[in-house]
JSON list of C-alpha atoms in Angstrom, two decimals:
[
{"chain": "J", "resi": 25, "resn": "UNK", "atom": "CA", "xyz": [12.95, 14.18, 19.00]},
{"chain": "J", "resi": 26, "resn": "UNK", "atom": "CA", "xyz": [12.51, 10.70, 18.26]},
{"chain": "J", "resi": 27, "resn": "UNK", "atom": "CA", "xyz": [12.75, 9.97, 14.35]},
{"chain": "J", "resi": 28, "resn": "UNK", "atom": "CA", "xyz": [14.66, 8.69, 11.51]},
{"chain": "J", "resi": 29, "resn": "UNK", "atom": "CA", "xyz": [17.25, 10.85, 10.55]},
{"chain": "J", "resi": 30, "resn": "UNK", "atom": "CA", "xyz": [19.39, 11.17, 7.10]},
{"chain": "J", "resi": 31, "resn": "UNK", "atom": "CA", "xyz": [22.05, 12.68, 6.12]},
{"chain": "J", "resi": 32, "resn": "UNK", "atom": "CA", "xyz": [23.12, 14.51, 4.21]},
{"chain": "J", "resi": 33, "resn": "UNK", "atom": "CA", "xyz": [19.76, 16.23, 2.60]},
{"chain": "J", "resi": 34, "resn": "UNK", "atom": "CA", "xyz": [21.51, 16.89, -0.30]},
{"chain": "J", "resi": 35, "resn": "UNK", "atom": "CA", "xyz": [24.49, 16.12, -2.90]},
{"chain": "J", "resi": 36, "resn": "UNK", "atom": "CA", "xyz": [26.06, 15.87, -5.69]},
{"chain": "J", "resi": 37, "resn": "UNK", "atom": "CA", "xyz": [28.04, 13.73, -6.85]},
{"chain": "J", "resi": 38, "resn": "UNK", "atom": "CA", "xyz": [29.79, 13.29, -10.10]},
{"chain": "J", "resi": 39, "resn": "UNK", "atom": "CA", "xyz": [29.83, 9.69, -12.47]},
{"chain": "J", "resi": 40, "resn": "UNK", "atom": "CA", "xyz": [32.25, 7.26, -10.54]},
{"chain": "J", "resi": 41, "resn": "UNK", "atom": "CA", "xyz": [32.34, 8.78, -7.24]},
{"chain": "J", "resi": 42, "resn": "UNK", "atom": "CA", "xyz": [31.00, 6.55, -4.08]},
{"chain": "J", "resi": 43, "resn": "UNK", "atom": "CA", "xyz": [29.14, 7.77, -1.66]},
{"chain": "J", "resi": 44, "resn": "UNK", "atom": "CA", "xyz": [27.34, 6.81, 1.48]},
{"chain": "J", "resi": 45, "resn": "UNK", "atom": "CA", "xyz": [23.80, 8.13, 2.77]},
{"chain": "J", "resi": 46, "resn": "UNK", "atom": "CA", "xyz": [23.45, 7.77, 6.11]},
{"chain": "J", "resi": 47, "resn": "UNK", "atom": "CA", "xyz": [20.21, 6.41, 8.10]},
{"chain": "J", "resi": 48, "resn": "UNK", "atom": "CA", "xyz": [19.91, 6.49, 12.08]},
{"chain": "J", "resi": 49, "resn": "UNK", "atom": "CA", "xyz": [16.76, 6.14, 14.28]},
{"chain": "J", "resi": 50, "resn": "UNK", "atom": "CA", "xyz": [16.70, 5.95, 18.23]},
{"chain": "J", "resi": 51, "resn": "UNK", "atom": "CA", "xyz": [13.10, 4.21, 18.31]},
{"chain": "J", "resi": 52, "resn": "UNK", "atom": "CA", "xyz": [14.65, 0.58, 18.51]},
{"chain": "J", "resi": 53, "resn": "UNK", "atom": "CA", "xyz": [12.94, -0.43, 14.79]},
{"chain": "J", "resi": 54, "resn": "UNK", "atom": "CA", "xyz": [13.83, -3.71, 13.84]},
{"chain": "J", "resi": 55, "resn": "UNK", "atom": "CA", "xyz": [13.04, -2.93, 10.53]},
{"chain": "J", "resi": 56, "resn": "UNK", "atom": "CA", "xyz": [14.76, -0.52, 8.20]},
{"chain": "J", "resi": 57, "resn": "UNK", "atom": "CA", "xyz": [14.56, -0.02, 4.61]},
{"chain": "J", "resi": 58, "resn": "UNK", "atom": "CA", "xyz": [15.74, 2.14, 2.02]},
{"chain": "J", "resi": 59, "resn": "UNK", "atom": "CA", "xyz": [13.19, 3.54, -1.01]},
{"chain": "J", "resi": 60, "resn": "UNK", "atom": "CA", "xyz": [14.14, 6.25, -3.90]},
{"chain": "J", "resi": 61, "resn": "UNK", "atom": "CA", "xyz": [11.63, 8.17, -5.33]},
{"chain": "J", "resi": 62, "resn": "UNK", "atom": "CA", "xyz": [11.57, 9.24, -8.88]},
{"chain": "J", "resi": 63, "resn": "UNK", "atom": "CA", "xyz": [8.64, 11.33, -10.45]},
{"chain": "J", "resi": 64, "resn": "UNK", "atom": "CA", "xyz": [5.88, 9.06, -11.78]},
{"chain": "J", "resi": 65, "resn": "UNK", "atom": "CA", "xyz": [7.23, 6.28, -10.51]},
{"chain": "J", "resi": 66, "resn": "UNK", "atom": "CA", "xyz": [6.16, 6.10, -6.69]},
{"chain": "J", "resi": 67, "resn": "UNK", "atom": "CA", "xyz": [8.76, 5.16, -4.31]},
{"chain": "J", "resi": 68, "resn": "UNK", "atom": "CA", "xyz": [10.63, 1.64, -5.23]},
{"chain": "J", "resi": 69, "resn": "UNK", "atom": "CA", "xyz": [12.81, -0.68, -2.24]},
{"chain": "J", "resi": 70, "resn": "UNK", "atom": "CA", "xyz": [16.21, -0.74, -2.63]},
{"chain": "J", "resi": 71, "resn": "UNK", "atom": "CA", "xyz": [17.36, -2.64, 0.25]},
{"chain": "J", "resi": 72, "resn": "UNK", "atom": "CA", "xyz": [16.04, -3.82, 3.83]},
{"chain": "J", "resi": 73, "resn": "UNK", "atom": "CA", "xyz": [17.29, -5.35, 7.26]},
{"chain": "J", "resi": 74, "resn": "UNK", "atom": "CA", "xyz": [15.28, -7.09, 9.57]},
{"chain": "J", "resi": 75, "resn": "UNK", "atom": "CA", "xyz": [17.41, -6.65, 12.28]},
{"chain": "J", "resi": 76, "resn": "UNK", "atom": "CA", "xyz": [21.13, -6.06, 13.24]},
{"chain": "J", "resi": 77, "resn": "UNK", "atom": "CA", "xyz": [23.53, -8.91, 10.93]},
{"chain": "J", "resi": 78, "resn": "UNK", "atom": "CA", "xyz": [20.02, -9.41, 8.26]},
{"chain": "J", "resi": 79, "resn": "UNK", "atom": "CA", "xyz": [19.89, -7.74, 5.17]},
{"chain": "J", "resi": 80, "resn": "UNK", "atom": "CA", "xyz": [18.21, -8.44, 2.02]},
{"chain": "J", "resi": 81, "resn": "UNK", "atom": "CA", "xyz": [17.50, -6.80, -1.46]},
{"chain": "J", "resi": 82, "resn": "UNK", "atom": "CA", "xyz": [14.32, -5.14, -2.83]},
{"chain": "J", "resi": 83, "resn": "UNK", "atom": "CA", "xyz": [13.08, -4.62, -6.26]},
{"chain": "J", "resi": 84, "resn": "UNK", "atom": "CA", "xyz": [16.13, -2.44, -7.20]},
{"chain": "J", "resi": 85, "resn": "UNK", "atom": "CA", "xyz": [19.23, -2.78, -5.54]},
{"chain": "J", "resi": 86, "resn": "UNK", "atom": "CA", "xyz": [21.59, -2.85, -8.23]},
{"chain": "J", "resi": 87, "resn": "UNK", "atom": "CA", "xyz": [24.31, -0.16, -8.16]},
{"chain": "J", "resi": 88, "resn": "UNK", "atom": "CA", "xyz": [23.53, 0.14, -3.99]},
{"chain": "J", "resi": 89, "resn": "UNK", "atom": "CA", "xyz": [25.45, -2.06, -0.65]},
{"chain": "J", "resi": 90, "resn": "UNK", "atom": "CA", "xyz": [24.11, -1.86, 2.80]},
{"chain": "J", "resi": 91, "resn": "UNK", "atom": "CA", "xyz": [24.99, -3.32, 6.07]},
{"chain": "J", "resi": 92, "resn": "UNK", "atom": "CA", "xyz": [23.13, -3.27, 8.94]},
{"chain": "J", "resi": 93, "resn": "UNK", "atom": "CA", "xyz": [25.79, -3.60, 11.93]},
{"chain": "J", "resi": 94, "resn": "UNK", "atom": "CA", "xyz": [23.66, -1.94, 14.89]},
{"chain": "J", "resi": 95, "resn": "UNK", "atom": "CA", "xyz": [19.78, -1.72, 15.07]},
{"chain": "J", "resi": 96, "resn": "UNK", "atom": "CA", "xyz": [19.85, 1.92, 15.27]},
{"chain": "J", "resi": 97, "resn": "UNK", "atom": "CA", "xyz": [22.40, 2.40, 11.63]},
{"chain": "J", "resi": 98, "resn": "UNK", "atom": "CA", "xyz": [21.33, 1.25, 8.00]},
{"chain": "J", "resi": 99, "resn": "UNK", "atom": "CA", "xyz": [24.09, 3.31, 5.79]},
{"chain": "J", "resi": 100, "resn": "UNK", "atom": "CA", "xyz": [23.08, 3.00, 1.91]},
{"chain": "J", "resi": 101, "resn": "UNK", "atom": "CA", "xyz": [26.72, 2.85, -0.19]},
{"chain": "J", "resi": 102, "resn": "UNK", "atom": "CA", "xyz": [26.51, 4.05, -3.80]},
{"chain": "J", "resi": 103, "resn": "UNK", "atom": "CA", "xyz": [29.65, 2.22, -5.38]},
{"chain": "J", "resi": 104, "resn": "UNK", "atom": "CA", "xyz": [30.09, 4.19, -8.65]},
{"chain": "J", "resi": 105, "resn": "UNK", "atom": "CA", "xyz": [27.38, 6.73, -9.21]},
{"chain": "J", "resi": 106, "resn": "UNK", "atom": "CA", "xyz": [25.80, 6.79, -12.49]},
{"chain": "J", "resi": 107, "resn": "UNK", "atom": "CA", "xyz": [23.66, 9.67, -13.54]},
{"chain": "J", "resi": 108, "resn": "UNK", "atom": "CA", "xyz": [20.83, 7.13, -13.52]},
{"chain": "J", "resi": 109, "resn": "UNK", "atom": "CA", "xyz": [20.98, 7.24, -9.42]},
{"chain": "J", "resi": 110, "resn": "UNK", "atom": "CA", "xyz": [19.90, 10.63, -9.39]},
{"chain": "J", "resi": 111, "resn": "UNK", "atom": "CA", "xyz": [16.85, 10.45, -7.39]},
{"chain": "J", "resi": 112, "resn": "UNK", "atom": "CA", "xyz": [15.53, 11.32, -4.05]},
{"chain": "J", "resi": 113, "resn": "UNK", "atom": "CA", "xyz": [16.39, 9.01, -1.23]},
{"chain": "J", "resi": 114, "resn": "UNK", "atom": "CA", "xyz": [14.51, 8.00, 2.02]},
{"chain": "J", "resi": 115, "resn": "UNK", "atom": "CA", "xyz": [15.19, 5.55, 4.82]},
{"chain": "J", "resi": 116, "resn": "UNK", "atom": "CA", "xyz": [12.15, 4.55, 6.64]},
{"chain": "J", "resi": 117, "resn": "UNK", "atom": "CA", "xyz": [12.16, 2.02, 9.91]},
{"chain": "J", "resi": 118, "resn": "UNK", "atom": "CA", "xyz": [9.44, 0.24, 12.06]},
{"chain": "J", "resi": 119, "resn": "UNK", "atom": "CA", "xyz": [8.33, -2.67, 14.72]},
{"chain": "J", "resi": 120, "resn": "UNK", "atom": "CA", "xyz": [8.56, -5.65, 13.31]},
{"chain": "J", "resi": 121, "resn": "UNK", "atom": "CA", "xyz": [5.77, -6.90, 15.86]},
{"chain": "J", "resi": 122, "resn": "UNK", "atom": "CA", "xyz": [2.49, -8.46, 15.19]},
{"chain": "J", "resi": 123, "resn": "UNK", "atom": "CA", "xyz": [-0.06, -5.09, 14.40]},
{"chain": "J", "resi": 124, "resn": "UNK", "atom": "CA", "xyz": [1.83, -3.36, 11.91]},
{"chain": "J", "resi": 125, "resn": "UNK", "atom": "CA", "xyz": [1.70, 0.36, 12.51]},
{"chain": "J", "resi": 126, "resn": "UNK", "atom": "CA", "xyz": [3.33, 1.16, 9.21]},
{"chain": "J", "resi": 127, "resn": "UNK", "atom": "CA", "xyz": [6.65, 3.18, 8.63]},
{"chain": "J", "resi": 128, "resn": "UNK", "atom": "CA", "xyz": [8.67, 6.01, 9.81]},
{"chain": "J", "resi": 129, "resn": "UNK", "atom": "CA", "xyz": [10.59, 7.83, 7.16]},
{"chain": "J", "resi": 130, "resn": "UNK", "atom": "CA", "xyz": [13.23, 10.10, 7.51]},
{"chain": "J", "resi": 131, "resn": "UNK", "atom": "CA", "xyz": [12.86, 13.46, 5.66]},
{"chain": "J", "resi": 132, "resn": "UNK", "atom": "CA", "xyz": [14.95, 11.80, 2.44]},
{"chain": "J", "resi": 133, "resn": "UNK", "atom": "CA", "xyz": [18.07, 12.90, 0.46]},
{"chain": "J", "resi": 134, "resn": "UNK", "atom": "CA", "xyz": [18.41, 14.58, -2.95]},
{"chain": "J", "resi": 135, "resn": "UNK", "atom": "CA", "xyz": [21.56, 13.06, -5.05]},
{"chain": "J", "resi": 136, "resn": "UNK", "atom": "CA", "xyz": [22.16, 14.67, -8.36]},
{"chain": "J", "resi": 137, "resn": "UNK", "atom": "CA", "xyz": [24.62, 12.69, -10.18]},
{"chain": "J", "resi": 138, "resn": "UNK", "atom": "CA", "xyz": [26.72, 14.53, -12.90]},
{"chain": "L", "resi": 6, "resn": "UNK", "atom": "CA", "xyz": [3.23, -10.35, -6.25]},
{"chain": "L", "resi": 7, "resn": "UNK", "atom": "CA", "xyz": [1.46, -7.41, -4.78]},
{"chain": "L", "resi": 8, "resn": "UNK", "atom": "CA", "xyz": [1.04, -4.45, -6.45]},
{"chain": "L", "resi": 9, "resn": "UNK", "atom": "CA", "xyz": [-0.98, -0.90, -5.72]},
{"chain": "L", "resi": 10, "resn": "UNK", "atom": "CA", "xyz": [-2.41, 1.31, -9.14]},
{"chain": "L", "resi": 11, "resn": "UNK", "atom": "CA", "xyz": [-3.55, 4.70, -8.05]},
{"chain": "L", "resi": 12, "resn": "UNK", "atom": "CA", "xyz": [-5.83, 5.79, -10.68]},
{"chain": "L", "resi": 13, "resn": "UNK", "atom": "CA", "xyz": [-5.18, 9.58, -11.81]},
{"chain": "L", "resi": 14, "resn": "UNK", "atom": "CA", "xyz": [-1.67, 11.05, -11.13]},
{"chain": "L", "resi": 15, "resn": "UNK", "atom": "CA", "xyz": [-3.34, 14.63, -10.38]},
{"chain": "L", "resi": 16, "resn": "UNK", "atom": "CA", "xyz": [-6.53, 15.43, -9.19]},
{"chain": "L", "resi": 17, "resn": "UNK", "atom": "CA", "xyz": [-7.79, 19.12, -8.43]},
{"chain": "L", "resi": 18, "resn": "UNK", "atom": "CA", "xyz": [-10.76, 19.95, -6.44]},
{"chain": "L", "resi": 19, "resn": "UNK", "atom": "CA", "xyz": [-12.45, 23.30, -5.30]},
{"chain": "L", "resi": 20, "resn": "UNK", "atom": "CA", "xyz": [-12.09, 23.75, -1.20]},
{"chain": "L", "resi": 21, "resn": "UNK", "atom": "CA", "xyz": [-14.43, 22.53, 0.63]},
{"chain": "L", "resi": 22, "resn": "UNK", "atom": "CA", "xyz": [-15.49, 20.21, -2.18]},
{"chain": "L", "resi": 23, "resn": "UNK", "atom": "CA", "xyz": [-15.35, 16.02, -1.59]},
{"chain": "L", "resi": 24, "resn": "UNK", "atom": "CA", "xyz": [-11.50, 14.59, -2.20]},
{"chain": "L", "resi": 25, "resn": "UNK", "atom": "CA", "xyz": [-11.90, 11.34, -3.41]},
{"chain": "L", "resi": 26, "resn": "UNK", "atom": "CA", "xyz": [-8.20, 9.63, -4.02]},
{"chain": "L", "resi": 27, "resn": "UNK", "atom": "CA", "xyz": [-8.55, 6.00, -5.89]},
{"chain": "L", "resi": 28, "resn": "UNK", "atom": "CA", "xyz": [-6.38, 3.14, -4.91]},
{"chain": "L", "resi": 29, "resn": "UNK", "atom": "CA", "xyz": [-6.69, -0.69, -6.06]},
{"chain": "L", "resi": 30, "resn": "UNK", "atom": "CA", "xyz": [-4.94, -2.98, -5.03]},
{"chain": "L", "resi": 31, "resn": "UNK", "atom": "CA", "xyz": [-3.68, -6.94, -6.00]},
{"chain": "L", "resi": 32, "resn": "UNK", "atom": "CA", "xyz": [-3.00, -9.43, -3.61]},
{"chain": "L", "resi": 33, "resn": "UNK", "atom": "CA", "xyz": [-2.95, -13.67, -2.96]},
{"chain": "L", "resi": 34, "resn": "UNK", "atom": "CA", "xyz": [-3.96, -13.10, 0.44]},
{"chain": "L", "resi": 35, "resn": "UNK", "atom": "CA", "xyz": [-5.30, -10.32, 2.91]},
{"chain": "L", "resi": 36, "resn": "UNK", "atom": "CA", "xyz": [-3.09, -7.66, 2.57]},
{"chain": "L", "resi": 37, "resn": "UNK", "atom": "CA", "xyz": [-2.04, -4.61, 5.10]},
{"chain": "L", "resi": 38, "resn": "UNK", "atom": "CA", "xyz": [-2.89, -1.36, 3.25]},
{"chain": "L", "resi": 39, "resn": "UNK", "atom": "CA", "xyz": [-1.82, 2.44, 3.99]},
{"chain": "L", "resi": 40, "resn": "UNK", "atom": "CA", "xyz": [-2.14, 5.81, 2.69]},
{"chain": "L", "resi": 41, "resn": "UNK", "atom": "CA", "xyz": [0.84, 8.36, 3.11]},
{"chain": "L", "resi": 42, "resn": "UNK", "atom": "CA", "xyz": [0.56, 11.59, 2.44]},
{"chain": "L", "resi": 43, "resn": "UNK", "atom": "CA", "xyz": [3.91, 13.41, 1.06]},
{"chain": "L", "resi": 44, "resn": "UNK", "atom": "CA", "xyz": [4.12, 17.43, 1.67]},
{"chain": "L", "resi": 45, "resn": "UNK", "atom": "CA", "xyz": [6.59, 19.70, -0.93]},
{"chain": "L", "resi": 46, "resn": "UNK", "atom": "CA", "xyz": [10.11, 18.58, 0.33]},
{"chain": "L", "resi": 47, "resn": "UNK", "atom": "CA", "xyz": [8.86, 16.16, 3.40]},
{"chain": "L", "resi": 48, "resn": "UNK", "atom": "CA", "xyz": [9.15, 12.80, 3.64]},
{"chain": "L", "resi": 49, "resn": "UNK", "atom": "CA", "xyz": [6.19, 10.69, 4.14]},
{"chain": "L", "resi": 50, "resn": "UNK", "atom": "CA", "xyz": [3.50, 10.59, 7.04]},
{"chain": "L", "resi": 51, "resn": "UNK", "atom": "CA", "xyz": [1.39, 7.83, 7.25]},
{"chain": "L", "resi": 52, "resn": "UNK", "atom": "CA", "xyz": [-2.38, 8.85, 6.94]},
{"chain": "L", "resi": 53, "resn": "UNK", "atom": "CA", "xyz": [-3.95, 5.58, 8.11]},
{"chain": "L", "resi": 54, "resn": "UNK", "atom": "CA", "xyz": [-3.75, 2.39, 7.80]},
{"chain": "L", "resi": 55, "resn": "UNK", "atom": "CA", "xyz": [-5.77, -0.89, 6.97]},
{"chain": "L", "resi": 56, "resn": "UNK", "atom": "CA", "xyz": [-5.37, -3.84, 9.42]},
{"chain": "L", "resi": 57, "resn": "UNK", "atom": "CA", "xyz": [-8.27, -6.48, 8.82]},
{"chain": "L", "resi": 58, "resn": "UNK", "atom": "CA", "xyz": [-10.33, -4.98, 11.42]},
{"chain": "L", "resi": 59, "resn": "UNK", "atom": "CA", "xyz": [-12.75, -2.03, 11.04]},
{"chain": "L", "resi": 60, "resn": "UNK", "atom": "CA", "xyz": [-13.59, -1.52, 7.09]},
{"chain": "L", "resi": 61, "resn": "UNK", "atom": "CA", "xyz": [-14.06, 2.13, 7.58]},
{"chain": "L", "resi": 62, "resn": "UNK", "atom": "CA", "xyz": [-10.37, 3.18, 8.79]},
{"chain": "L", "resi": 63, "resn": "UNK", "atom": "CA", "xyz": [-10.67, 7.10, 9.95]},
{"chain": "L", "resi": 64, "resn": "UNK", "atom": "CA", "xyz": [-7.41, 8.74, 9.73]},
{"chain": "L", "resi": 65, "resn": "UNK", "atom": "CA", "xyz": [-5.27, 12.11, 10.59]},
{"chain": "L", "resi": 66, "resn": "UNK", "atom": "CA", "xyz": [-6.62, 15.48, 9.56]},
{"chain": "L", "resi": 67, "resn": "UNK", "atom": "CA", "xyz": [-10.01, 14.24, 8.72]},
{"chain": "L", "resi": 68, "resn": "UNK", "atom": "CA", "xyz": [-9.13, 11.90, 5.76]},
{"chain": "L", "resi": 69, "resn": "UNK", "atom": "CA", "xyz": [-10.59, 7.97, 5.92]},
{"chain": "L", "resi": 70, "resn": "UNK", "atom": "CA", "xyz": [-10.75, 5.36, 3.55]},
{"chain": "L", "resi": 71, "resn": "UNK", "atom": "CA", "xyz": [-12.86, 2.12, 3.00]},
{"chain": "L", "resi": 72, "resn": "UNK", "atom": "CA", "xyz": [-11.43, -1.28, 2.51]},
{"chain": "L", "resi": 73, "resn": "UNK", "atom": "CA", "xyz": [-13.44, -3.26, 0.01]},
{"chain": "L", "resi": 74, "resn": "UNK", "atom": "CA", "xyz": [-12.88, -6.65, -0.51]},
{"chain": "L", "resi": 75, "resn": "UNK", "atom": "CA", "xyz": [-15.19, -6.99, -3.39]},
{"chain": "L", "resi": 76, "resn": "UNK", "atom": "CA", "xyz": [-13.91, -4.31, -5.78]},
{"chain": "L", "resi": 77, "resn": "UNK", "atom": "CA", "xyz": [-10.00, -4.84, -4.29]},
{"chain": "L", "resi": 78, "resn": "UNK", "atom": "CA", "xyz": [-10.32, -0.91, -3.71]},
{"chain": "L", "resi": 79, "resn": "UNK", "atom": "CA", "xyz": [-9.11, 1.03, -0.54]},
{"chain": "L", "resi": 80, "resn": "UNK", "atom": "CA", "xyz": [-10.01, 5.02, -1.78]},
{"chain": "L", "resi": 81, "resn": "UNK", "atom": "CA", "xyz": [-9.05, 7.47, 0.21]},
{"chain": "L", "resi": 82, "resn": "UNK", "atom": "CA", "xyz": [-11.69, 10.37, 0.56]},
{"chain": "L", "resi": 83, "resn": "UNK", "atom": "CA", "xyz": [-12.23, 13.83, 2.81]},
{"chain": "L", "resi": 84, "resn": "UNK", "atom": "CA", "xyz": [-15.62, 15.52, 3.13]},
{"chain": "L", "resi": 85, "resn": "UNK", "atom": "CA", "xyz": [-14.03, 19.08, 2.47]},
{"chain": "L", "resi": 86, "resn": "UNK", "atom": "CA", "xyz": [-11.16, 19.87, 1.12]},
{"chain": "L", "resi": 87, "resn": "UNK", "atom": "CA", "xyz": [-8.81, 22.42, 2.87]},
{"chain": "L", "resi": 88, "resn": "UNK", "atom": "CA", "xyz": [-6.28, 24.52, 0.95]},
{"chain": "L", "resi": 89, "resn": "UNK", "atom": "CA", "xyz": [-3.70, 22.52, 3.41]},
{"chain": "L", "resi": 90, "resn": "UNK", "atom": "CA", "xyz": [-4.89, 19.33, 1.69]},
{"chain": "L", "resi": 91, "resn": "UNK", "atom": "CA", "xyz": [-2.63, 20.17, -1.03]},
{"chain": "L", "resi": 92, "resn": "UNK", "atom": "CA", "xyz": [0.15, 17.57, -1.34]},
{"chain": "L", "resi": 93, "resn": "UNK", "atom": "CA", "xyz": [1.11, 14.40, -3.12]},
{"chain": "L", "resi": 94, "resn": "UNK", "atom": "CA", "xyz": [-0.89, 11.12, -1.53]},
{"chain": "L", "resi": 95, "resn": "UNK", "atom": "CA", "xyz": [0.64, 7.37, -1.89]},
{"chain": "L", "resi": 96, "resn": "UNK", "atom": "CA", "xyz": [-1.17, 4.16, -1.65]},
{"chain": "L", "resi": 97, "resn": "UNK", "atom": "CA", "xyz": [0.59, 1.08, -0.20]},
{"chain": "L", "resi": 98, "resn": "UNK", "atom": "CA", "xyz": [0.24, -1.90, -0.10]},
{"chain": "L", "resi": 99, "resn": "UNK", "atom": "CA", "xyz": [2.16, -4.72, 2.72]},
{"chain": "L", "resi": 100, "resn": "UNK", "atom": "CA", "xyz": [3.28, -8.26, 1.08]},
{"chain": "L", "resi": 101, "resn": "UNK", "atom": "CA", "xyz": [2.27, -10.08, 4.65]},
{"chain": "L", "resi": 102, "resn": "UNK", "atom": "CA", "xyz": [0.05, -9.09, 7.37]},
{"chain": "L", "resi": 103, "resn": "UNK", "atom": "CA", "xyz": [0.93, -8.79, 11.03]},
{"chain": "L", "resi": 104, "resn": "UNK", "atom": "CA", "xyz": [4.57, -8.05, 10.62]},
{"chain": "L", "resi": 105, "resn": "UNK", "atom": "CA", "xyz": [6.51, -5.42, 8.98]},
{"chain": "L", "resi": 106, "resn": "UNK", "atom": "CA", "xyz": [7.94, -5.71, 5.73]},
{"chain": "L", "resi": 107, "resn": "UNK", "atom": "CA", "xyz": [8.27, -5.01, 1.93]},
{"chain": "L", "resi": 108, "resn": "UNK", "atom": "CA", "xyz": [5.72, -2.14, 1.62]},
{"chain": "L", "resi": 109, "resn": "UNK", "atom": "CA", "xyz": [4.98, -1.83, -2.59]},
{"chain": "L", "resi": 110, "resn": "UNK", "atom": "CA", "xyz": [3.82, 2.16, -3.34]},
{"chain": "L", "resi": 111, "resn": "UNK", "atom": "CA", "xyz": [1.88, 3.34, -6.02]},
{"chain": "L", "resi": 112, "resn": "UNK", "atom": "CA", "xyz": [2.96, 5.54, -8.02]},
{"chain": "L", "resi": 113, "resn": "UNK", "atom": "CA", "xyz": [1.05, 8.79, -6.67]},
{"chain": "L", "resi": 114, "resn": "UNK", "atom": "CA", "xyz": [-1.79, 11.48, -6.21]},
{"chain": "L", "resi": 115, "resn": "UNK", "atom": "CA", "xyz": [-0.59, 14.94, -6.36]},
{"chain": "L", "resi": 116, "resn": "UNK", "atom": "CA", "xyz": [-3.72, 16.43, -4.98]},
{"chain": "L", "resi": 117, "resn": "UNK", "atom": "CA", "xyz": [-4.04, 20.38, -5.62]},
{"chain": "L", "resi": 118, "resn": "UNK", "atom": "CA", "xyz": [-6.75, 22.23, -3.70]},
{"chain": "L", "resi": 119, "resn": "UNK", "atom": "CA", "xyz": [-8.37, 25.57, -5.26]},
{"chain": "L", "resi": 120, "resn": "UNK", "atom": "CA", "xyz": [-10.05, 28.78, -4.04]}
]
């Protein structure tokens, strides 16, 4: 089925490790982004792409690297995990196209960092 | 800067009983506004959306919402609640119209539904 996909749906990770999530969708989205969601909080942008080579940061990126190499890939990297990071993950894509249909999201990822 | 505040972060109704979800929004120009609706351990399924056309945007599973300029409000309501309602709702709100891009979320509706 046709979709955003993540994996893995869950981990854990202790304080230091690295990690990647990782974010694939066969609909040919331009644009892919990646949110966390903590309770009370909503869901807040980490990072975002464009397109394949473009990527730019959202209202929270620190701590988080992505590259966009292909249209259908956006991996998220965690470079030292920090109990702070714990959080539930989601990658969402769409058309980029005039008429904005809104976003897919992928089914997210819980990281527990210990 | 855009932002979405979603006024009560629970809300429990009887079913069959009205569902009214409040969202207001800020923006500097005409903004692109959504509802998602987030089930126990899902990710998120957009509801409807808000695209400068029709005011009155009708949605998925009988849920609509009305975009009012005036009051900078885009409320999300049901005529009868079903126990299946039961989930967390998000208002959104998009930064430029016509294209995708940075959606802003408030922070969230848990909606419970009771016999």
């Amino acid at each position: 089925n046709a979709g955003v996909t993540q994996t893995p749906k869950f981990q854990v990770l202790k304080t230091g490790q690295s990690m990647t999530l990782q974010c694939a969708q066969d609909m040919n989205h331009e644009y892919m982004s990646w949110y966390r969601q903590d309770p009370g909080m909503g869901l807040r942008l980490i990072h975002y792409s464009v397109g394949a080579g473009i990527t730019d940061q959202g209202e929270v990126p620190n701590g988080y690297n992505v590259s966009r190499s292909t249209t259908e890939d956006f991996p998220l990297r965690l470079l030292s995990a920090a109990p702070s990071q714990t959080s539930v993950y989601f990658c969402a894509s769409s058309y980029r196209q005039q008429g904005f249909d809104g976003y897919t999201f992928g089914s997210g990822t819980r990281l527990t960092v210990v | 800067a855009q932002s979405v505040t979603q006024l009560g972060s629970h809300v429990s109704v009887s079913e069959g009983a009205l569902v009214l979800l409040r969202c207001n929004y800020s923006s500097s120009v005409p903004p692109y506004l959504f509802w998602y609706v987030q089930y126990p351990n899902q990710g998120l399924q957009l509801l409807l959306k808000y695209t400068s056309a029709a005011t009155l945007v009708k949605g998925i599973n009988g849920f609509e919402a009305e975009f009012k300029k005036s009051e900078t409000s885009f409320h999300l309501t049901k005529p009868s609640a079903h126990m299946s309602d039961a989930a967390e709702y998000f208002c959104a709100v998009s930064d430029r119209g016509g294209t995708a891009s940075k959606l802003t979320f408030g922070t969230g509706t848990r909606l419970q539904v009771t016999l």
